[in-house]
Amino acid sequence: MKDLGDLLTCPVPLAGNATVLLAHGGGGRLTRDLVERLFLPRFRNRWLEPLHDGALLDRPGSRIAFTADSYVVRPLFFPGGDIGSLAVHGAVNDLAMCGARPLGLSAAFILEEGLAMETLERVAGSMAQAARLAGVPIVAGDTKVVDRGRCEGLYVSVSGVGVVAPGVTISPLAARPGDAVLLSGPVGSHGIAVLSAREELGLELEVESDSAPLWSLVERMLGVSKQIRCLRDPTRGGLATVLLEIAAASGVGMRIEERAIPVEDGVRAACEVLGLDPLYVACEGRLCAVAAPAVADPLLEAMRAHPLGRRSARIGEVVAGEAGEVTLRTVIGGERALDLLSGEQLPRIC
Amino acid sequence: MKDLGDLLTCPVPLAGNATVLLAHGGGGRLTRDLVERLFLPRFRNRWLEPLHDGALLDRPGSRIAFTADSYVVRPLFFPGGDIGSLAVHGAVNDLAMCGARPLGLSAAFILEEGLAMETLERVAGSMAQAARLAGVPIVAGDTKVVDRGRCEGLYVSVSGVGVVAPGVTISPLAARPGDAVLLSGPVGSHGIAVLSAREELGLELEVESDSAPLWSLVERMLGVSKQIRCLRDPTRGGLATVLLEIAAASGVGMRIEERAIPVEDGVRAACEVLGLDPLYVACEGRLCAVAAPAVADPLLEAMRAHPLGRRSARIGEVVAGEAGEVTLRTVIGGERALDLLSGEQLPRIC
């Protein structure tokens, strides 16, 4: 990330927020504030600083990718997945977004006293199956139990280690004017599927989470070209946030065609009812790629030939405009600038 | 681990426990049950199976160690440390127990809505300082926020990646009859220090946690000899549990001299008042080593020359007896067999 030099020498408290808000976990502006103003000034180092989905640890002869996420999704089970499969997919995808083949995962559980053992068995079984399907072993783990009422059933943190093949250099800092912006499928299904599982909302939707492990798709893409510049999976904050972050990190602008962005009908309908913008709703099995224009078409073809990329689309291009400025040409032909959400649109969807 | 073959083909629910108990997180028999009967049958793979403190991922040309733990210690701050420094030390030590030089850590936070930002700053600052002193960068992170009352301030999961030098093969399965058992310093200080910070107990103790990063000590030991067979840090469940686990995993017995085990006066006094056995109380900056008899004395000398090993002692030996049988010769000259605790002696001390 850029423009943090002043924070390096002067760690400051977060202006205006004396306590943690739910929105600090929402993936939008407040999350970025927390990272940039609280964590980065303290933890600063060259591996952390790119704020990529994972860190690259260079070793003589190999590049190791390393990532970690906590999962607190509510409820634990939702259409198309559960906290266990979601956590495995999340770790695999963070590694894949670094261009890394997953080598192993760890799972650190925080369990609430009184959790039904059957629930834990179901989650562990789901993690095991997801790991098997993704072709990556769970190689380390930990279990802590907290008193009743000090956790909601279970939380799990999954970290992952992967290896990056020689010649692959994927970074959120690498987008250049003229590059194509590709998207691997419809957005927002995960967030809406989780919402639909919250009984208190009384939603009756037929939306399934898109949660899926993306390494095999990325592997196929890398087989077409190593000239993929950036990869990101639009999780918390959705596609809009990922585009804004890439544009800011790379110091470029983007022009995006709303019409080109696939959205499932059920997701669109739910978003209308709930007053949500699908561009800000999380996916857990989609990726956004920035690639040199010369390789965009063959990449798109390879993506569409993969089961997880059948509805891939070219959704826009990188432009030389102001750093971090992402302009959306809307379906009705207007233009609007995308912006980070400051509040929390959908708490605890991952 | 051994004797799990039957579980491989037939994952069964945990007999007798339909819900998660606090003791499932205590590091004793119930924790082992949970791991062996619930997680292992589902996650089984050759990297996970040794149940070491970390997993070793072999890559051509390098061996990567990988570990993960969650921290839920209560209260967040205690004499000699806090949840942040503890988490960094825990990850560094798990890597060190694999003989691995730490390369990078990740930190995944679960924050409670309403947590004072100042508390988070203090914890992050402490993690940063602990990481700096241990010489390892925090390279990846994540933040999730849960609703008020769904967490107790903050929990953090830290995972670590390290690299094992050629020729180093440390494993809990490697103890052999005749080997010496070495301990790097007094036991139980961490657990008692955390208890002393719980205001509801009204304890007035002058005990500081031993929480410390052990890689530099291990590095010095490896400089003396690569014939170190096992390394473990006695955390949850304390020294007794670690000895029992090594003996069971290696299929050997042990004879331990209680008199040789250093215990701080304050820890001994507190344990008497509280009815605790210091051999079962957690350390977070001590290690137990099993080494070939020929290298035991030079190793002990090197350990004593290191600031974190000044009170190192040879506390016993590995014998050919029944697998997993650890006999303690008590101070008064009797003998007793150590056993895993089934209950939870000290909940949430890490």
XYZ file of C-alpha atoms in Angstrom, chain A residues 12-14 17-26 31 34-35 38-39 42-45 47-49 53-55 57-62 64-72 74 101 103-118 120-125 127-129 132 137-152 155-157 159-161 163 236 344 347-348 350, chain B residues 12-14 17-26 31 34-35 38-39 42-45 47-49 53-55 57-62 64-72 74 101 103-118 120-125 127-129 132 137-152 155-157 159-161 163 236 344 347-348 350:
198
model
C -1.887 6.976 16.018
C -5.133 5.788 17.528
C -8.040 5.482 15.123
C -13.626 5.280 17.025
C -12.822 4.557 20.634
C -14.329 1.111 20.354
C -14.518 -1.620 17.761
C -17.649 -1.517 15.620
C -19.172 -4.361 13.636
C -18.275 -2.403 10.524
C -14.577 -2.745 11.380
C -15.043 -6.332 10.234
C -17.043 -5.532 7.134
C -11.657 -2.335 7.956
C -8.090 -0.577 11.124
C -5.477 -2.313 8.998
C -3.668 0.224 13.760
C -2.017 -2.947 12.483
C 2.954 -1.780 14.302
C 3.563 -4.891 12.204
C 5.081 -3.185 9.180
C 7.421 -5.312 7.073
C 6.017 -9.085 3.260
C 2.908 -7.675 4.876
C 2.918 -4.362 3.110
C -4.551 -11.990 0.058
C -1.488 -13.844 1.292
C 2.160 -13.145 1.997
C 8.004 -15.634 1.764
C 10.962 -15.881 -0.552
C 13.333 -18.718 0.157
C 16.315 -19.628 -1.961
C 14.826 -21.849 -4.643
C 11.172 -21.406 -3.731
C 6.131 -19.816 -0.197
C 2.705 -18.171 0.025
C 1.114 -17.909 3.448
C -2.371 -16.755 4.401
C -4.755 -16.780 7.379
C -8.414 -15.953 7.997
C -10.901 -16.339 10.799
C -14.455 -17.453 10.098
C -17.395 -16.300 12.212
C -23.734 -16.897 11.180
C -0.613 -24.131 -5.345
C 0.401 -27.338 0.065
C -1.338 -27.575 3.420
C -3.917 -25.971 5.678
C -4.243 -25.577 9.421
C -7.478 -25.327 11.387
C -7.649 -23.622 14.793
C -11.055 -23.987 16.433
C -12.635 -21.872 19.138
C -15.566 -23.861 20.525
C -18.316 -22.773 22.866
C -18.847 -24.942 25.916
C -22.084 -26.838 25.281
C -21.745 -26.967 21.481
C -23.391 -30.141 20.219
C -20.679 -32.625 19.331
C -22.751 -33.524 16.293
C -18.624 -30.125 15.375
C -18.576 -33.478 13.616
C -20.596 -32.063 10.757
C -18.287 -29.068 10.386
C -15.123 -31.175 10.619
C -16.552 -33.606 8.072
C -13.847 -29.327 6.100
C -12.344 -32.727 5.397
C -14.438 -33.153 2.275
C -10.084 -33.487 -0.225
C -4.363 -31.729 3.323
C -5.220 -30.199 6.710
C -1.863 -30.665 8.393
C -2.058 -28.797 11.691
C -4.753 -27.819 14.127
C -5.716 -26.555 17.530
C -8.818 -26.559 19.718
C -9.733 -24.093 22.421
C -12.977 -24.090 24.370
C -14.477 -20.942 25.891
C -17.243 -20.591 28.438
C -20.866 -20.736 27.392
C -21.931 -17.444 25.843
C -18.355 -16.389 24.952
C -18.574 -17.538 21.334
C -21.460 -18.435 19.045
C -15.350 -20.027 15.159
C -12.468 -21.376 13.126
C -9.276 -19.850 11.813
C -4.296 -20.673 7.503
C -2.660 -22.014 4.400
C 0.763 -22.518 2.917
C 4.112 -22.607 -3.335
C -16.193 -9.150 2.110
C -21.151 -2.765 7.399
C -22.163 -8.550 9.062
C -20.717 -12.010 9.603
C -17.713 -15.218 6.415
C -17.438 -42.553 15.499
C -19.019 -39.897 17.657
C -17.260 -39.208 20.950
C -20.001 -36.479 25.373
C -22.852 -35.125 23.334
C -21.659 -31.564 23.821
C -18.339 -29.786 24.018
C -17.025 -29.332 27.560
C -14.496 -26.788 28.765
C -12.178 -29.722 29.442
C -12.109 -30.531 25.710
C -9.869 -27.482 25.493
C -7.714 -28.324 28.488
C -8.568 -32.917 24.227
C -11.392 -34.907 20.511
C -8.319 -34.901 18.295
C -13.220 -36.500 15.894
C -10.580 -34.631 13.894
C -11.695 -36.992 9.153
C -8.546 -35.019 8.370
C -6.114 -37.933 8.386
C -2.969 -37.470 6.288
C 1.615 -34.639 7.664
C -0.988 -34.310 10.406
C -0.562 -37.770 11.863
C 3.538 -29.097 17.500
C 3.674 -28.223 13.816
C 3.493 -29.982 10.485
C 5.758 -29.954 4.547
C 8.559 -31.454 2.498
C 9.378 -29.605 -0.667
C 12.197 -30.471 -3.000
C 15.164 -28.716 -1.444
C 13.467 -27.511 1.728
C 8.698 -26.127 5.706
C 7.224 -26.279 9.200
C 3.690 -24.981 9.680
C 1.725 -24.475 12.877
C -1.439 -22.767 14.133
C -3.030 -21.999 17.499
C -5.917 -19.958 18.795
C -5.571 -17.875 21.934
C -8.480 -17.234 24.278
C -8.567 -14.668 30.196
C 13.624 -21.255 12.172
C 10.063 -17.290 8.731
C 6.750 -15.504 9.212
C 3.612 -15.365 11.323
C -0.002 -14.563 10.590
C -2.514 -13.052 12.995
C -6.263 -13.560 12.586
C -8.294 -11.544 15.073
C -11.838 -12.098 16.267
C -12.948 -8.887 17.958
C -16.005 -8.194 20.063
C -18.087 -5.216 19.012
C -17.461 -2.545 21.618
C -13.895 -3.600 22.424
C -11.899 -0.527 23.445
C -9.671 0.450 20.559
C -6.976 1.162 23.115
C -6.575 -3.631 20.594
C -3.738 -1.136 20.164
C -2.043 -2.454 23.270
C -2.350 -6.056 22.114
C -1.178 -5.273 18.574
C 1.750 -3.309 19.978
C 2.511 -8.642 19.312
C 4.674 -6.367 17.211
C 7.271 -6.085 19.953
C 10.514 -8.073 16.669
C 7.777 -10.736 10.859
C 3.970 -10.838 11.027
C 3.263 -11.195 7.329
C -0.463 -11.864 7.012
C -3.563 -11.066 8.979
C -7.313 -10.890 9.166
C -9.912 -9.165 11.311
C -13.439 -10.275 12.009
C -15.865 -8.552 14.355
C -18.689 -10.385 16.140
C -21.680 -8.965 17.970
C -21.369 -7.809 21.550
C -21.356 -10.785 23.908
C -20.247 -13.254 21.233
C -16.574 -13.170 22.217
C -14.729 -11.955 25.296
C -9.420 -13.861 20.472
C -6.516 -14.258 18.104
C -5.244 -17.159 16.025
C -0.056 -19.435 12.574
C 3.579 -19.692 11.669
C 5.783 -20.905 8.858
C 12.168 -23.775 7.696
C -1.643 -26.839 28.268
C -9.762 -29.251 32.931
C -9.354 -23.271 31.741
C -8.311 -20.575 29.300
C -3.658 -19.687 26.666
